[in-house]
Short mmCIF file of C-alpha atoms in Angstrom, two decimals:
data_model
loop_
_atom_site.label_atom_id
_atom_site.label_comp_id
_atom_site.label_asym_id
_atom_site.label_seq_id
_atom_site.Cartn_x
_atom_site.Cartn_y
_atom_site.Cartn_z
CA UNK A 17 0.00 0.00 0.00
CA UNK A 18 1.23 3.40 -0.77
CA UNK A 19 2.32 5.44 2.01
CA UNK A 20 0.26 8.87 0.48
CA UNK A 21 -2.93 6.65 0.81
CA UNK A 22 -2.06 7.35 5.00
CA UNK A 23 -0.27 10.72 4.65
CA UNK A 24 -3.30 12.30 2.53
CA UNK A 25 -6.11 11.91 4.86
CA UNK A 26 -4.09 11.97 8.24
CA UNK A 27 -3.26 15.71 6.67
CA UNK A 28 -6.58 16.62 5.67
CA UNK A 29 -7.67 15.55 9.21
CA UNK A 30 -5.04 17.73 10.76
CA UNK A 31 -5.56 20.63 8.61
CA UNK A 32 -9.45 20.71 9.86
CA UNK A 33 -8.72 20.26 13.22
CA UNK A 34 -5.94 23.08 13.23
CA UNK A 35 -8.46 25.41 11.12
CA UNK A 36 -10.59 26.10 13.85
CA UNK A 37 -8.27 27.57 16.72
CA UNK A 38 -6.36 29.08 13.97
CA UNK A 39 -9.14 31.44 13.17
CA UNK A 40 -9.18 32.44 16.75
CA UNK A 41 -5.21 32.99 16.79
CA UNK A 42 -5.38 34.86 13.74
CA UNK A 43 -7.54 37.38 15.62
CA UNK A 44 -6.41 37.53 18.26
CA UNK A 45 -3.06 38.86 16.93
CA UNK A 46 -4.15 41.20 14.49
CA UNK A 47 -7.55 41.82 15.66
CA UNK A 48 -8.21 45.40 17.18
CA UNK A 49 -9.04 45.80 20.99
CA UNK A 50 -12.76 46.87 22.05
CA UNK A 51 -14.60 47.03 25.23
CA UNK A 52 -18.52 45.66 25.57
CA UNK A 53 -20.90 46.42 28.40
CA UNK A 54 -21.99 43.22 29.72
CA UNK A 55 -24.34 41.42 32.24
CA UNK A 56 -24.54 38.09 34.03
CA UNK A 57 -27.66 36.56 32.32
CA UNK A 58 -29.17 35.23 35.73
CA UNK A 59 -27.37 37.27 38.37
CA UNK A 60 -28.55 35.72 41.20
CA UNK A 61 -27.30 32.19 40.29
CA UNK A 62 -23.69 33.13 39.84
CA UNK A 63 -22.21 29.58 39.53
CA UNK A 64 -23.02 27.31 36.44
CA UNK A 65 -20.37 24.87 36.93
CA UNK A 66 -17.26 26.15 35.83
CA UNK A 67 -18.68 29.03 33.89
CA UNK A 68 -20.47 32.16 33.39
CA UNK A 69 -23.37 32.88 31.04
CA UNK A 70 -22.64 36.64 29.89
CA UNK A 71 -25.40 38.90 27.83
CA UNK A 72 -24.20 42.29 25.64
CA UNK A 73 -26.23 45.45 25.37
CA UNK A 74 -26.09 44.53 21.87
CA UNK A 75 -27.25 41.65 22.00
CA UNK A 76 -30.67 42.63 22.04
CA UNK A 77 -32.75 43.33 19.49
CA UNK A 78 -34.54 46.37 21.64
CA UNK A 79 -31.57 48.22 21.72
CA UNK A 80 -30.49 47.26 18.02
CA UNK A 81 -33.62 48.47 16.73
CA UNK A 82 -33.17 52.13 17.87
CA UNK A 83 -30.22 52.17 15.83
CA UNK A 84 -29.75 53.54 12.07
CA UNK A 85 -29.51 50.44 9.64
CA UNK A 86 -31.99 48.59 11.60
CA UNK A 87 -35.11 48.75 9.64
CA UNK A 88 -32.86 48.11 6.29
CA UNK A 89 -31.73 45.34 8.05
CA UNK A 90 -35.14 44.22 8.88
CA UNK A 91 -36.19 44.70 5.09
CA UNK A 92 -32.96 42.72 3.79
CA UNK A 93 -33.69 40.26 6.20
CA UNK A 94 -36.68 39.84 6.60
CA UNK A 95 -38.33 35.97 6.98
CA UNK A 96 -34.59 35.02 6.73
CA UNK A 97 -33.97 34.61 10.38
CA UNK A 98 -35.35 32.04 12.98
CA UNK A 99 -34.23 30.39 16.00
CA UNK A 100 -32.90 27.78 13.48
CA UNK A 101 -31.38 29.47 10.76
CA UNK A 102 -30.10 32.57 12.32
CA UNK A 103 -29.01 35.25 9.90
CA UNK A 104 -25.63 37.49 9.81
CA UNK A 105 -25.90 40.82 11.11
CA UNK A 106 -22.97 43.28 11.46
CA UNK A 107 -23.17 45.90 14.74
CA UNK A 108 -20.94 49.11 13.84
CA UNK A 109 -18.92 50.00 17.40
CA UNK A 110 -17.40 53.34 17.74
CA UNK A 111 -14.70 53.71 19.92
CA UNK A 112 -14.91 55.82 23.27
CA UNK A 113 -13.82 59.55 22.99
CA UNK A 114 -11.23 59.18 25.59
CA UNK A 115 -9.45 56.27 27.18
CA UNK A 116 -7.12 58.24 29.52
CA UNK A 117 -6.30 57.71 33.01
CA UNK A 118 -9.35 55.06 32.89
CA UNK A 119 -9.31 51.93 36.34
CA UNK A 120 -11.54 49.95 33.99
CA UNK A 121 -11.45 50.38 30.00
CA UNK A 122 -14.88 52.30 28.57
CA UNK A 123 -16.93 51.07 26.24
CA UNK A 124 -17.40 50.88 22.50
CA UNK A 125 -20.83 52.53 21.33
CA UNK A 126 -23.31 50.62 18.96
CA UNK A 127 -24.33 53.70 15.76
CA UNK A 128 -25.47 51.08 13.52
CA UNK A 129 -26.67 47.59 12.35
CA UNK A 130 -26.59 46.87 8.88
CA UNK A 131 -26.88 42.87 7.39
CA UNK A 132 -23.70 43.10 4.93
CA UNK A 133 -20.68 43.81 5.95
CA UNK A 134 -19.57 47.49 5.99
CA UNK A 135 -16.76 48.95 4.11
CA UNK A 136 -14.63 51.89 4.72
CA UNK A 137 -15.48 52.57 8.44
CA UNK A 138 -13.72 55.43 9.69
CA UNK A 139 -10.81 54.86 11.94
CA UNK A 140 -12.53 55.17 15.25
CA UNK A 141 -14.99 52.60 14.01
CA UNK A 142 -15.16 48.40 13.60
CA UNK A 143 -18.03 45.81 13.04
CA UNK A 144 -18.64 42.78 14.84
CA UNK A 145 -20.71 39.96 13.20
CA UNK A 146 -23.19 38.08 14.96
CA UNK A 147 -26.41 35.57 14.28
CA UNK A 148 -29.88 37.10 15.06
CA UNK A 149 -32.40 34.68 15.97
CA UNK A 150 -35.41 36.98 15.60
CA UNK A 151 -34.56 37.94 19.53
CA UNK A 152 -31.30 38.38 20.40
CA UNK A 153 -27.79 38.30 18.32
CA UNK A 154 -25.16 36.02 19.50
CA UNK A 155 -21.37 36.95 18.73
CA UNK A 156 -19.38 33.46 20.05
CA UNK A 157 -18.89 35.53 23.02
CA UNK A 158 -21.35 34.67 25.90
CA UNK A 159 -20.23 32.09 27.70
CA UNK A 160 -17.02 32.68 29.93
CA UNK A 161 -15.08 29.59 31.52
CA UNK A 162 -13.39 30.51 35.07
CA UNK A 163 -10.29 28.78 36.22
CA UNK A 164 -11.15 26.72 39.06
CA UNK A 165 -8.92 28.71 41.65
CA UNK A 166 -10.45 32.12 40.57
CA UNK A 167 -14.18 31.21 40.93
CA UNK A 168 -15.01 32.27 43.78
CA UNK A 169 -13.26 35.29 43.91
CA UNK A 170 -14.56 36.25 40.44
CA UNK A 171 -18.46 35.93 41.77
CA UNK A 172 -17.53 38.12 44.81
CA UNK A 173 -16.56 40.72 42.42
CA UNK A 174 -19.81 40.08 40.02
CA UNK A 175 -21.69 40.58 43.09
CA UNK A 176 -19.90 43.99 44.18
CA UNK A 177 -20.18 45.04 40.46
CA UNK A 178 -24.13 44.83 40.48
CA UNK A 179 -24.49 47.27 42.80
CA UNK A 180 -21.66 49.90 41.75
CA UNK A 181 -22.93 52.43 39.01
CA UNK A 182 -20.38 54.09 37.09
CA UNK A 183 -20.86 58.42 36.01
CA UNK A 184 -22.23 56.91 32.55
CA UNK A 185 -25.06 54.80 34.47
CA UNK A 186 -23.13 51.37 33.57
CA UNK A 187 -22.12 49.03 35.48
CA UNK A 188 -18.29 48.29 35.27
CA UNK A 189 -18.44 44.94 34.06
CA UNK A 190 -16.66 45.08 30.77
CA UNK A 191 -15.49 41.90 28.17
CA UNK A 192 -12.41 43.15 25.81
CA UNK A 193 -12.66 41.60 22.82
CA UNK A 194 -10.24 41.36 19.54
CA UNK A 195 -12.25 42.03 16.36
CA UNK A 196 -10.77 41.21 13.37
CA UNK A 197 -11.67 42.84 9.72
CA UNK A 198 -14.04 40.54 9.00
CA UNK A 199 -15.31 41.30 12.28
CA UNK A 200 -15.27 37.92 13.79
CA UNK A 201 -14.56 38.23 17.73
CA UNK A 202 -12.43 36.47 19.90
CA UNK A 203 -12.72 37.12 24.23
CA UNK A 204 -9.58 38.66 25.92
CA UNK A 205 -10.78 39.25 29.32
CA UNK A 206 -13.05 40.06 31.83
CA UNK A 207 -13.25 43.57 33.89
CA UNK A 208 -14.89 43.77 37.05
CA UNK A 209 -14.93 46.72 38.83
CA UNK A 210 -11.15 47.11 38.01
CA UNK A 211 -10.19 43.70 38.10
CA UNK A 212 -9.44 41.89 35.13
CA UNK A 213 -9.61 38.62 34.63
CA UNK A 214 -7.56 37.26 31.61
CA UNK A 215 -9.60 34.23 29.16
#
């Protein structure tokens, strides 16, 4: 038996398997840094095994919809979209005015929806792809594993974060994210209060 007849699927195999982190790497290296309000989804059932369900303010399709490029979306979109078959939509992010002098990084601004992906955003703006359901979008991001050591002290600080309101009326519970050009995202790390937890 020829030896190719191994080597040829054992690489095809490999190549598939190393595709899918490799995406991830990819941006996390050259992706660009931005800052997303979050929320435990149940706060007051902090521990879910080993990890923690998160929700975004743009996640959900209330706040979406007050955007510009929502009812375009809706109208390219529309019937597209179910629990099922979820459909692409990109969120435009502008960065925050200032970043100086900052205990816990601020947060990236939604301005727009739109369901293709946008070109030639100006510097101080990205787009992050999700799938909309109909409900809510989901960007690969939500769900964030705690090291076994850190649990504990990580729900303390959830806890202490849920009652602390920031000057901008958020709560300074933050998930940086790397968002590459294609705006696929990747989680960095957790802020709580100003403690950051690393993914």
């Amino acid at each position: 038996m020829p030896i190719w007849r191994f080597i040829l699927p054992l690489t095809v195999q490999l190549a598939l398997i190393l595709s899918v982190p490799a995406q991830a790497i990819y941006t996390t290296i050259t992706g660009r840094t931005v800052v997303l309000q979050t929320v435990p989804v149940d706060p007051y059932d902090f521990l879910r095994g080993y990890y923690q369900v998160l929700s975004y303010d743009i996640s959900r399709k209330d706040n979406l919809s007050q955007l510009p490029g929502w009812n375009k979306f809706e109208l390219e979109s529309s019937g597209k979209f179910s629990a099922q078959n979820p459909t692409n939509i990109y969120v435009i992010l502008a960065a925050p005015e200032t970043t100086e002098n900052l205990d816990i990084p601020k947060v990236w601004k939604p301005v727009d929806v739109s369901a293709k992906q946008p070109q030639n955003l100006p510097d101080n703006q990205i787009a992050i792809q999700g799938k909309f359901n109909g409900w809510t979008v989901n960007y690969g991001l939500e769900t964030y594993y705690m090291p076994e050591d850190k649990r504990e002290d990580i729900n303390q600080d959830i806890r202490a974060a849920q009652t602390t309101v920031n000057l901008e009326g958020e709560i300074p519970f933050v998930v940086e994210v790397k968002v590459s050009s294609q705006g696929q995202a990747v989680p960095v790390s957790l802020w709580v209060r100003d403690r950051n937890y690393k993914f």
